[in-house]
Short mmCIF file of C-alpha atoms in Angstrom, two decimals:
data_model
loop_
_atom_site.label_atom_id
_atom_site.label_comp_id
_atom_site.label_asym_id
_atom_site.label_seq_id
_atom_site.Cartn_x
_atom_site.Cartn_y
_atom_site.Cartn_z
CA MET A 15 26.10 10.39 11.97
CA ALA A 16 27.17 13.31 9.82
CA ALA A 17 26.23 13.42 6.15
CA ASP A 18 29.92 13.72 5.20
CA SER A 19 30.43 10.15 6.47
CA LEU A 20 28.39 8.81 3.55
CA ASN A 21 30.28 6.81 0.95
CA ALA A 22 30.31 7.68 -2.75
CA PRO A 23 27.47 5.30 -3.87
CA GLN A 24 25.27 6.56 -1.00
CA ARG A 25 25.88 10.19 -1.96
CA GLU A 26 25.12 9.35 -5.60
CA ALA A 27 21.81 7.68 -4.66
CA ILE A 28 20.82 10.59 -2.43
CA ARG A 29 21.42 13.22 -5.12
CA TYR A 30 20.01 11.30 -8.09
CA LEU A 31 16.85 12.97 -9.47
CA ASP A 32 16.63 11.93 -13.13
CA GLY A 33 14.18 9.02 -12.97
CA PRO A 34 13.49 5.74 -11.15
CA LEU A 35 16.35 4.51 -8.98
CA LEU A 36 16.82 1.06 -7.41
CA VAL A 37 19.43 0.72 -4.66
CA LEU A 38 20.77 -2.82 -4.18
CA ALA A 39 22.54 -3.30 -0.86
CA GLY A 40 22.89 -5.89 1.87
CA ALA A 41 21.45 -5.85 5.38
CA GLY A 42 22.93 -3.20 7.64
CA SER A 43 24.60 -1.31 4.79
CA GLY A 44 22.60 1.88 5.22
CA LYS A 45 19.60 1.60 2.85
CA THR A 46 17.21 3.25 5.28
CA ARG A 47 19.79 5.91 6.05
CA VAL A 48 20.04 6.69 2.34
CA ILE A 49 16.28 7.30 2.27
CA THR A 50 16.26 9.58 5.32
CA GLU A 51 19.31 11.49 4.08
CA LYS A 52 17.70 11.77 0.64
CA ILE A 53 14.60 13.28 2.24
CA ALA A 54 16.81 15.82 4.03
CA TRP A 55 18.68 16.61 0.79
CA LEU A 56 15.45 16.94 -1.23
CA THR A 57 13.88 19.33 1.28
CA GLY A 58 17.12 21.24 1.71
CA GLU A 59 19.44 21.64 -1.25
CA ALA A 60 16.89 20.52 -3.86
CA GLY A 61 14.19 22.84 -2.46
CA ILE A 62 11.35 20.27 -2.57
CA ALA A 63 8.44 20.93 -0.21
CA PRO A 64 8.20 18.14 2.43
CA GLU A 65 4.53 17.50 1.60
CA LYS A 66 5.59 16.49 -1.95
CA ILE A 67 7.61 13.55 -0.57
CA THR A 68 6.17 10.18 0.46
CA ALA A 69 8.28 7.42 2.02
CA ILE A 70 6.97 3.87 2.38
CA THR A 71 8.11 0.95 4.50
CA PHE A 72 6.48 -2.32 5.51
CA THR A 73 5.72 -2.19 9.24
CA ASN A 74 4.32 0.48 11.52
CA LYS A 75 7.40 0.15 13.72
CA ALA A 76 9.76 0.75 10.79
CA ALA A 77 7.65 3.72 9.64
CA LYS A 78 7.78 5.23 13.14
CA GLU A 79 11.57 4.80 13.30
CA MET A 80 12.05 6.29 9.83
CA LYS A 81 9.86 9.26 10.74
CA GLU A 82 11.90 9.87 13.90
CA ARG A 83 15.20 9.65 11.98
CA ALA A 84 13.96 11.98 9.25
CA GLY A 85 12.57 14.34 11.88
CA ARG A 86 15.95 14.65 13.56
CA LEU A 87 17.55 15.54 10.21
CA LEU A 88 14.87 18.02 9.15
CA GLY A 89 14.01 19.63 12.46
CA GLY A 90 10.92 21.81 12.03
CA ARG A 91 10.75 21.10 8.29
CA GLY A 92 9.56 17.52 8.82
CA GLU A 93 6.01 18.13 10.07
CA ASN A 94 4.34 17.58 6.67
CA LEU A 95 6.33 14.50 5.68
CA ALA A 96 4.26 11.45 4.74
CA ILE A 97 6.07 8.35 6.03
CA SER A 98 3.93 5.26 6.45
CA THR A 99 3.25 1.68 5.39
CA PHE A 100 1.65 0.88 2.04
CA HIS A 101 -1.57 0.05 3.89
CA ALA A 102 -1.62 3.39 5.73
CA LEU A 103 -1.07 5.19 2.43
CA GLY A 104 -3.92 3.20 0.88
CA ALA A 105 -6.18 4.08 3.80
CA ARG A 106 -5.33 7.78 3.36
CA ILE A 107 -6.21 7.59 -0.34
CA LEU A 108 -9.50 5.79 0.37
CA ARG A 109 -10.54 8.24 3.11
CA GLN A 110 -10.16 11.11 0.66
CA GLU A 111 -11.63 9.32 -2.37
CA ALA A 112 -14.22 7.18 -0.58
CA ARG A 113 -17.22 8.21 -2.67
CA HIS A 114 -15.49 7.07 -5.85
CA VAL A 115 -15.34 3.48 -4.56
CA GLY A 116 -18.84 3.39 -3.05
CA LEU A 117 -17.77 4.10 0.53
CA LYS A 118 -18.42 6.82 3.08
CA PRO A 119 -15.33 8.64 4.48
CA GLY A 120 -15.95 7.06 7.88
CA PHE A 121 -15.81 3.46 6.59
CA SER A 122 -14.48 0.79 8.96
CA ILE A 123 -11.21 -1.12 8.48
CA LEU A 124 -11.61 -4.71 9.65
CA ASP A 125 -8.65 -6.55 11.18
CA ALA A 126 -7.97 -10.30 10.94
CA SER A 127 -10.19 -11.04 13.94
CA ASP A 128 -13.13 -9.12 12.44
CA THR A 129 -12.83 -10.78 9.03
CA GLY A 130 -12.45 -14.19 10.69
CA GLN A 131 -15.81 -13.69 12.40
CA LEU A 132 -17.41 -12.72 9.09
CA PHE A 133 -16.14 -15.91 7.46
CA GLN A 134 -17.38 -17.98 10.40
CA GLU A 135 -20.84 -16.51 9.93
CA MET A 136 -20.79 -17.14 6.16
CA LEU A 137 -19.28 -20.64 6.39
CA LYS A 138 -21.06 -22.14 9.38
CA ASP A 139 -20.75 -25.69 8.07
CA ALA A 140 -17.09 -25.48 6.99
CA ASP A 141 -14.24 -26.84 9.10
CA LYS A 142 -11.38 -24.54 10.08
CA ALA A 143 -8.99 -25.92 7.46
CA ARG A 144 -11.41 -25.26 4.59
CA MET A 145 -12.26 -21.82 5.98
CA ARG A 146 -8.58 -20.87 6.10
CA LEU A 147 -8.10 -22.19 2.57
CA ILE A 148 -10.96 -20.03 1.27
CA GLN A 149 -9.74 -16.94 3.17
CA ASN A 150 -6.23 -17.38 1.81
CA ARG A 151 -7.50 -17.87 -1.73
CA ILE A 152 -9.60 -14.69 -1.52
CA SER A 153 -6.63 -12.77 -0.14
CA LEU A 154 -4.45 -13.98 -3.02
CA TRP A 155 -7.10 -12.88 -5.52
CA LYS A 156 -7.35 -9.45 -3.91
CA ASN A 157 -3.58 -9.03 -3.97
CA ALA A 158 -3.61 -9.91 -7.66
CA VAL A 159 -6.42 -7.32 -8.16
CA ILE A 160 -8.87 -10.03 -9.23
CA GLY A 161 -12.53 -9.44 -8.39
CA PRO A 162 -15.18 -12.11 -7.61
CA GLU A 163 -16.49 -12.39 -11.19
CA GLU A 164 -13.04 -12.89 -12.69
CA ALA A 165 -12.14 -15.28 -9.84
CA LEU A 166 -15.14 -17.44 -10.74
CA ARG A 167 -14.24 -17.33 -14.43
CA ILE A 168 -10.64 -18.45 -13.88
CA ALA A 169 -11.38 -20.97 -11.10
CA ALA A 170 -9.29 -24.11 -11.72
CA ASP A 171 -11.55 -26.55 -9.83
CA ASP A 172 -14.72 -26.84 -7.76
CA LEU A 173 -12.94 -25.70 -4.60
CA GLU A 174 -11.80 -22.45 -6.25
CA ALA A 175 -15.24 -21.96 -7.80
CA GLY A 176 -16.79 -22.31 -4.34
CA ALA A 177 -14.25 -19.87 -2.92
CA ALA A 178 -15.09 -17.38 -5.68
CA ARG A 179 -18.78 -17.54 -4.76
CA VAL A 180 -17.89 -16.97 -1.09
CA TYR A 181 -15.72 -14.05 -2.28
CA ALA A 182 -18.77 -12.46 -3.93
CA ASP A 183 -20.83 -12.89 -0.73
CA TYR A 184 -17.94 -11.53 1.35
CA GLU A 185 -17.67 -8.39 -0.80
CA ARG A 186 -21.42 -7.75 -0.54
CA THR A 187 -21.20 -8.14 3.25
CA LEU A 188 -18.27 -5.71 3.49
CA ARG A 189 -20.16 -3.12 1.44
CA ALA A 190 -23.30 -3.57 3.56
CA TYR A 191 -21.17 -2.84 6.64
CA GLN A 192 -19.39 0.05 4.89
CA ALA A 193 -16.14 -1.76 5.67
CA VAL A 194 -12.92 -2.87 4.00
CA ASP A 195 -10.28 -5.43 4.94
CA PHE A 196 -6.51 -4.94 4.89
CA ASP A 197 -6.16 -6.30 1.35
CA ASP A 198 -8.69 -3.70 0.14
CA LEU A 199 -6.46 -0.88 1.38
CA ILE A 200 -4.14 -1.58 -1.57
CA ARG A 201 -6.53 -3.19 -4.06
CA LEU A 202 -9.21 -0.49 -4.04
CA PRO A 203 -6.82 2.44 -4.70
CA VAL A 204 -5.30 0.42 -7.58
CA GLU A 205 -8.72 -0.23 -9.10
CA LEU A 206 -9.70 3.41 -8.54
CA PHE A 207 -6.58 4.83 -10.19
CA GLU A 208 -6.77 2.40 -13.12
CA ALA A 209 -10.41 3.38 -13.74
CA HIS A 210 -9.97 7.14 -13.18
CA ASP A 211 -6.74 8.56 -14.54
CA ASP A 212 -7.82 12.05 -13.47
CA ILE A 213 -7.87 10.96 -9.81
CA ALA A 214 -4.53 9.17 -10.22
CA GLY A 215 -3.14 12.31 -11.83
CA ARG A 216 -4.29 14.42 -8.90
CA TRP A 217 -2.35 12.16 -6.52
CA ARG A 218 0.69 12.21 -8.80
CA THR A 219 0.79 16.00 -8.49
CA ARG A 220 0.88 15.60 -4.71
CA ILE A 221 3.71 13.05 -4.69
CA TRP A 222 6.81 14.24 -6.53
CA HIS A 223 9.15 11.76 -4.88
CA LEU A 224 8.10 8.26 -3.75
CA LEU A 225 10.75 6.44 -1.70
CA VAL A 226 10.26 2.77 -0.81
CA ASP A 227 12.35 1.03 1.85
CA GLU A 228 12.80 -2.78 1.67
CA TYR A 229 11.53 -2.74 -1.93
CA GLN A 230 12.11 -6.50 -2.27
CA ASP A 231 9.06 -7.09 -0.04
CA THR A 232 6.73 -5.31 -2.49
CA ASN A 233 3.99 -7.59 -3.89
CA ARG A 234 2.30 -7.21 -7.26
CA CYS A 235 -0.60 -5.12 -5.97
CA GLN A 236 1.71 -2.73 -4.10
CA TYR A 237 3.90 -2.47 -7.21
CA ARG A 238 0.88 -1.51 -9.32
CA LEU A 239 -0.09 1.16 -6.80
CA MET A 240 3.45 2.50 -6.85
CA LYS A 241 3.49 2.60 -10.67
CA LEU A 242 0.15 4.41 -10.75
CA LEU A 243 1.38 6.99 -8.23
CA THR A 244 4.60 7.68 -10.12
CA GLY A 245 3.19 7.66 -13.66
#
């Protein structure tokens, strides 16, 4: 579809450069197209280097499709574009900054099956329902950027206090394995950037334009990462 078929609000969103911009639009109205056309406009008329642009969406499939659409618009200029999920962006940050969070660059990323086995080993006497409850509670704490010590301090009852103690054991086990889980891919960069503004600043100089598709799906931890990256 040619760029001249864009409507006036779409063209306005594409060419807006003066600060944060939120596009509110219904399903099928061209939100993703606005992002890909904006990438093309930024790298073309605005003269922004492709490597200074990062686009985020929420599934690997959506990221692949967005990359293909942007690639068709940019041709050979799209090779250095960073289009990924929040978790892939977090993994990229951690690979490059691993030593600052106590990891080696070759750390492992554990999937749900791997972490499930870890919890089974740590909670041999727990039934599946309690194990799931503890896993979910720990995931919620991680997504709120709450560590084991704070989790224990704010625990509302004995069950949460027990979960917080398991959380501490789980974190020690992950570090012993030089591993992270999917929640850590967002949480650890947030903690790193909040503790080291110089590192956050270095990443801000790399990312001049951060474009997020399906923004309504952003959780608090992802929002904090986005804020830290944009300054």
